[in-house]
PDB file of C-alpha atoms in Angstrom:
ATOM      1  CA  MET A   5      22.354 316.888 161.072  1.00  0.00           C
ATOM      2  CA  PRO A   6      25.491 317.772 162.997  1.00  0.00           C
ATOM      3  CA  VAL A   7      26.751 321.142 164.251  1.00  0.00           C
ATOM      4  CA  GLN A   8      30.214 320.780 161.911  1.00  0.00           C
ATOM      5  CA  THR A   9      27.555 320.206 158.940  1.00  0.00           C
ATOM      6  CA  LEU A  10      24.773 323.584 159.926  1.00  0.00           C
ATOM      7  CA  SER A  11      28.709 325.261 160.564  1.00  0.00           C
ATOM      8  CA  LEU A  12      30.174 324.452 156.916  1.00  0.00           C
ATOM      9  CA  ALA A  13      26.532 325.538 155.082  1.00  0.00           C
ATOM     10  CA  LEU A  14      26.139 328.370 156.644  1.00  0.00           C
ATOM     11  CA  THR A  15      30.024 329.349 156.477  1.00  0.00           C
ATOM     12  CA  MET A  16      29.146 328.568 152.327  1.00  0.00           C
ATOM     13  CA  ALA A  17      26.330 330.380 152.442  1.00  0.00           C
ATOM     14  CA  ALA A  18      28.446 333.408 153.411  1.00  0.00           C
ATOM     15  CA  LEU A  19      30.827 332.821 151.227  1.00  0.00           C
ATOM     16  CA  TRP A  20      29.143 332.881 147.859  1.00  0.00           C
ATOM     17  CA  LEU A  21      26.962 335.451 148.341  1.00  0.00           C
ATOM     18  CA  LEU A  22      29.744 337.603 150.314  1.00  0.00           C
ATOM     19  CA  LEU A  23      31.902 336.275 146.434  1.00  0.00           C
ATOM     20  CA  SER A  24      29.263 336.749 143.887  1.00  0.00           C
ATOM     21  CA  GLY A  25      26.910 339.969 145.631  1.00  0.00           C
ATOM     22  CA  HIS A  26      23.939 339.003 142.921  1.00  0.00           C
ATOM     23  CA  THR A  27      20.055 339.234 145.000  1.00  0.00           C
ATOM     24  CA  GLU A  28      17.996 337.939 141.753  1.00  0.00           C
ATOM     25  CA  TRP A  29      16.257 334.454 142.591  1.00  0.00           C
ATOM     26  CA  LEU A  30      17.167 332.362 140.211  1.00  0.00           C
ATOM     27  CA  ILE A  31      21.027 333.011 140.594  1.00  0.00           C
ATOM     28  CA  LEU A  32      20.388 332.864 145.009  1.00  0.00           C
ATOM     29  CA  ALA A  33      18.853 329.555 143.979  1.00  0.00           C
ATOM     30  CA  PHE A  34      22.340 328.128 141.779  1.00  0.00           C
ATOM     31  CA  GLY A  35      23.862 329.563 145.165  1.00  0.00           C
ATOM     32  CA  ALA A  36      21.575 327.437 147.650  1.00  0.00           C
ATOM     33  CA  GLY A  37      21.814 325.000 145.126  1.00  0.00           C
ATOM     34  CA  SER A  38      25.834 323.988 144.558  1.00  0.00           C
ATOM     35  CA  VAL A  39      26.398 324.754 148.919  1.00  0.00           C
ATOM     36  CA  ALA A  40      23.600 322.077 149.192  1.00  0.00           C
ATOM     37  CA  LEU A  41      25.975 319.594 146.616  1.00  0.00           C
ATOM     38  CA  VAL A  42      28.922 320.499 148.195  1.00  0.00           C
ATOM     39  CA  VAL A  43      27.247 320.357 151.450  1.00  0.00           C
ATOM     40  CA  TRP A  44      26.306 315.963 150.774  1.00  0.00           C
ATOM     41  CA  LEU A  45      29.818 315.431 149.085  1.00  0.00           C
ATOM     42  CA  ALA A  46      31.144 316.501 152.611  1.00  0.00           C
ATOM     43  CA  ARG A  47      29.049 314.385 154.441  1.00  0.00           C
ATOM     44  CA  ARG A  48      29.286 311.881 151.965  1.00  0.00           C
ATOM     45  CA  LEU A  49      32.777 311.630 151.582  1.00  0.00           C
ATOM     46  CA  GLU A  50      32.712 312.002 155.318  1.00  0.00           C
ATOM     47  CA  VAL A  51      35.747 314.884 155.385  1.00  0.00           C
ATOM     48  CA  LEU A  52      33.324 317.012 157.894  1.00  0.00           C
ATOM     49  CA  ASP A  53      34.682 316.099 161.860  1.00  0.00           C
ATOM     50  CA  GLN A  54      36.127 317.501 165.190  1.00  0.00           C
ATOM     51  CA  GLU A  55      39.852 317.743 162.899  1.00  0.00           C
ATOM     52  CA  GLY A  56      38.802 318.884 159.781  1.00  0.00           C
ATOM     53  CA  HIS A  57      35.918 321.882 160.551  1.00  0.00           C
ATOM     54  CA  PRO A  58      37.119 322.733 164.067  1.00  0.00           C
ATOM     55  CA  ILE A  59      34.079 324.404 165.936  1.00  0.00           C
ATOM     56  CA  HIS A  60      35.388 324.929 169.100  1.00  0.00           C
ATOM     57  CA  LEU A  61      38.157 327.152 167.380  1.00  0.00           C
ATOM     58  CA  THR A  62      35.613 329.346 166.340  1.00  0.00           C
ATOM     59  CA  GLY A  63      34.109 332.361 169.114  1.00  0.00           C
ATOM     60  CA  ARG A  64      35.845 335.047 171.526  1.00  0.00           C
ATOM     61  CA  GLY A  65      39.044 332.652 172.212  1.00  0.00           C
ATOM     62  CA  ILE A  66      40.295 332.438 168.244  1.00  0.00           C
ATOM     63  CA  LEU A  67      39.326 336.554 168.550  1.00  0.00           C
ATOM     64  CA  PHE A  68      41.886 336.770 171.114  1.00  0.00           C
ATOM     65  CA  PHE A  69      44.448 334.419 170.203  1.00  0.00           C
ATOM     66  CA  TRP A  70      44.261 335.278 166.728  1.00  0.00           C
ATOM     67  CA  SER A  71      45.460 339.397 167.828  1.00  0.00           C
ATOM     68  CA  TRP A  72      47.771 338.072 169.862  1.00  0.00           C
ATOM     69  CA  LEU A  73      49.289 336.161 167.151  1.00  0.00           C
ATOM     70  CA  LEU A  74      49.429 339.643 164.903  1.00  0.00           C
ATOM     71  CA  TRP A  75      50.414 341.318 167.725  1.00  0.00           C
ATOM     72  CA  GLU A  76      53.089 338.463 168.206  1.00  0.00           C
ATOM     73  CA  ILE A  77      53.978 339.073 164.068  1.00  0.00           C
ATOM     74  CA  ALA A  78      54.262 342.556 164.181  1.00  0.00           C
ATOM     75  CA  LYS A  79      56.931 343.067 166.917  1.00  0.00           C
ATOM     76  CA  ALA A  80      59.096 340.361 165.245  1.00  0.00           C
ATOM     77  CA  ASN A  81      59.050 342.128 161.695  1.00  0.00           C
ATOM     78  CA  ILE A  82      60.259 344.556 163.120  1.00  0.00           C
ATOM     79  CA  ALA A  83      62.678 342.533 165.559  1.00  0.00           C
ATOM     80  CA  VAL A  84      64.131 340.980 162.331  1.00  0.00           C
ATOM     81  CA  ALA A  85      64.254 344.869 160.408  1.00  0.00           C
ATOM     82  CA  ARG A  86      66.675 345.489 163.193  1.00  0.00           C
ATOM     83  CA  LEU A  87      68.606 342.518 162.708  1.00  0.00           C
ATOM     84  CA  ILE A  88      68.903 342.268 159.112  1.00  0.00           C
ATOM     85  CA  LEU A  89      69.994 346.760 158.737  1.00  0.00           C
ATOM     86  CA  SER A  90      72.345 346.758 161.421  1.00  0.00           C
ATOM     87  CA  PRO A  91      75.185 347.351 159.787  1.00  0.00           C
ATOM     88  CA  LYS A  92      77.051 344.487 162.124  1.00  0.00           C
ATOM     89  CA  MET A  93      74.000 341.949 161.313  1.00  0.00           C
ATOM     90  CA  PRO A  94      73.857 340.731 164.738  1.00  0.00           C
ATOM     91  CA  ILE A  95      72.403 337.121 164.281  1.00  0.00           C
ATOM     92  CA  THR A  96      72.999 334.015 165.760  1.00  0.00           C
ATOM     93  CA  PRO A  97      71.131 331.406 164.653  1.00  0.00           C
ATOM     94  CA  SER A  98      70.241 328.483 166.665  1.00  0.00           C
ATOM     95  CA  VAL A  99      68.327 325.032 166.049  1.00  0.00           C
ATOM     96  CA  ILE A 100      66.067 324.815 169.612  1.00  0.00           C
ATOM     97  CA  GLU A 101      63.624 322.290 170.761  1.00  0.00           C
ATOM     98  CA  VAL A 102      60.829 322.949 171.875  1.00  0.00           C
ATOM     99  CA  GLU A 103      57.532 320.958 173.744  1.00  0.00           C
ATOM    100  CA  ALA A 104      53.788 321.324 172.984  1.00  0.00           C
ATOM    101  CA  HIS A 105      51.762 320.478 175.028  1.00  0.00           C
ATOM    102  CA  GLU A 106      49.123 320.772 172.868  1.00  0.00           C
ATOM    103  CA  LYS A 107      45.485 318.171 173.083  1.00  0.00           C
ATOM    104  CA  SER A 108      45.650 317.387 169.819  1.00  0.00           C
ATOM    105  CA  GLU A 109      47.177 316.797 166.211  1.00  0.00           C
ATOM    106  CA  LEU A 110      45.088 319.855 165.316  1.00  0.00           C
ATOM    107  CA  GLY A 111      47.074 321.983 168.666  1.00  0.00           C
ATOM    108  CA  GLN A 112      50.484 320.890 167.779  1.00  0.00           C
ATOM    109  CA  VAL A 113      49.980 322.538 163.878  1.00  0.00           C
ATOM    110  CA  ILE A 114      48.233 325.352 164.809  1.00  0.00           C
ATOM    111  CA  TYR A 115      51.408 325.756 167.238  1.00  0.00           C
ATOM    112  CA  ALA A 116      53.896 324.860 164.687  1.00  0.00           C
ATOM    113  CA  ASN A 117      52.191 327.287 161.922  1.00  0.00           C
ATOM    114  CA  ALA A 118      52.180 330.242 164.708  1.00  0.00           C
ATOM    115  CA  ILE A 119      55.669 329.322 164.807  1.00  0.00           C
ATOM    116  CA  THR A 120      56.747 329.565 161.393  1.00  0.00           C
ATOM    117  CA  LEU A 121      54.539 333.141 160.863  1.00  0.00           C
ATOM    118  CA  THR A 122      56.377 334.203 163.562  1.00  0.00           C
ATOM    119  CA  PRO A 123      58.914 336.012 161.631  1.00  0.00           C
ATOM    120  CA  GLY A 124      62.900 334.686 162.607  1.00  0.00           C
ATOM    121  CA  THR A 125      60.870 331.305 163.208  1.00  0.00           C
ATOM    122  CA  VAL A 126      60.837 328.179 161.095  1.00  0.00           C
ATOM    123  CA  SER A 127      58.922 325.371 162.591  1.00  0.00           C
ATOM    124  CA  MET A 128      61.340 322.374 161.328  1.00  0.00           C
ATOM    125  CA  VAL A 129      60.135 319.005 162.399  1.00  0.00           C
ATOM    126  CA  VAL A 130      57.117 317.881 164.705  1.00  0.00           C
ATOM    127  CA  GLU A 131      57.598 314.929 166.366  1.00  0.00           C
ATOM    128  CA  GLY A 132      55.591 313.650 169.053  1.00  0.00           C
ATOM    129  CA  ASN A 133      54.890 316.553 171.400  1.00  0.00           C
ATOM    130  CA  ARG A 134      58.081 318.160 170.190  1.00  0.00           C
ATOM    131  CA  ILE A 135      58.733 320.721 167.178  1.00  0.00           C
ATOM    132  CA  VAL A 136      62.185 321.344 166.473  1.00  0.00           C
ATOM    133  CA  VAL A 137      62.487 325.076 165.505  1.00  0.00           C
ATOM    134  CA  HIS A 138      65.684 327.141 163.259  1.00  0.00           C
ATOM    135  CA  ALA A 139      65.427 330.501 165.320  1.00  0.00           C
ATOM    136  CA  LEU A 140      67.565 333.936 163.472  1.00  0.00           C
ATOM    137  CA  SER A 141      68.288 335.244 166.817  1.00  0.00           C
ATOM    138  CA  ARG A 142      68.535 334.454 170.205  1.00  0.00           C
ATOM    139  CA  ASP A 143      65.764 336.545 171.246  1.00  0.00           C
ATOM    140  CA  ALA A 144      63.378 335.143 169.213  1.00  0.00           C
ATOM    141  CA  ALA A 145      64.658 331.867 170.674  1.00  0.00           C
ATOM    142  CA  GLU A 146      64.522 332.445 174.354  1.00  0.00           C
ATOM    143  CA  ASP A 147      60.659 333.752 173.574  1.00  0.00           C
ATOM    144  CA  LEU A 148      59.519 330.701 172.358  1.00  0.00           C
ATOM    145  CA  LEU A 149      61.136 328.407 175.115  1.00  0.00           C
ATOM    146  CA  ALA A 150      59.376 330.979 177.368  1.00  0.00           C
ATOM    147  CA  GLY A 151      56.469 329.347 176.150  1.00  0.00           C
ATOM    148  CA  GLU A 152      54.087 332.313 175.703  1.00  0.00           C
ATOM    149  CA  MET A 153      52.423 331.300 172.001  1.00  0.00           C
ATOM    150  CA  ASP A 154      52.272 326.973 173.850  1.00  0.00           C
ATOM    151  CA  ARG A 155      49.686 328.370 176.301  1.00  0.00           C
ATOM    152  CA  ARG A 156      48.026 330.870 174.289  1.00  0.00           C
ATOM    153  CA  ILE A 157      47.133 327.735 171.775  1.00  0.00           C
ATOM    154  CA  VAL A 158      46.994 325.326 174.811  1.00  0.00           C
ATOM    155  CA  ALA A 159      44.020 327.731 176.153  1.00  0.00           C
ATOM    156  CA  LEU A 160      42.851 328.144 173.162  1.00  0.00           C
ATOM    157  CA  GLU A 161      42.410 324.133 172.637  1.00  0.00           C
ATOM    158  CA  SER A 162      40.391 324.220 175.796  1.00  0.00           C
TER     159      SER A 162
END
């Protein structure tokens, strides 16, 4: 049994139990049957692969990345609020290209989504190893060009 199959089964079972909250034997049996059916369908449809179910992105690395990303989102929220609430509105929109050093398409998608999740920046186009980004301010553009987010996602992939 591949690790993706086991991971999907355990995740589905835990999620089912968490959402249902029932512990009667009959209901648990129905839940186990539902999980087995979903896992069987996923294997039959061949949707369990390294990119579709990236088991390597679990554990301590993803926890540190998410905590760092949430902190960056909070800082960017404050920066955007200051820009908007300032009487002068010192917005300096720009379109920049950043280089993506990720090894896989999944890594590039994570990078582009992390850029978009951060207030003040939006990923517009992903082509090859380049991401075209609209930045609301010069500071947001410079932060992206510094490459910290890219380095953290590359480290997450390895």
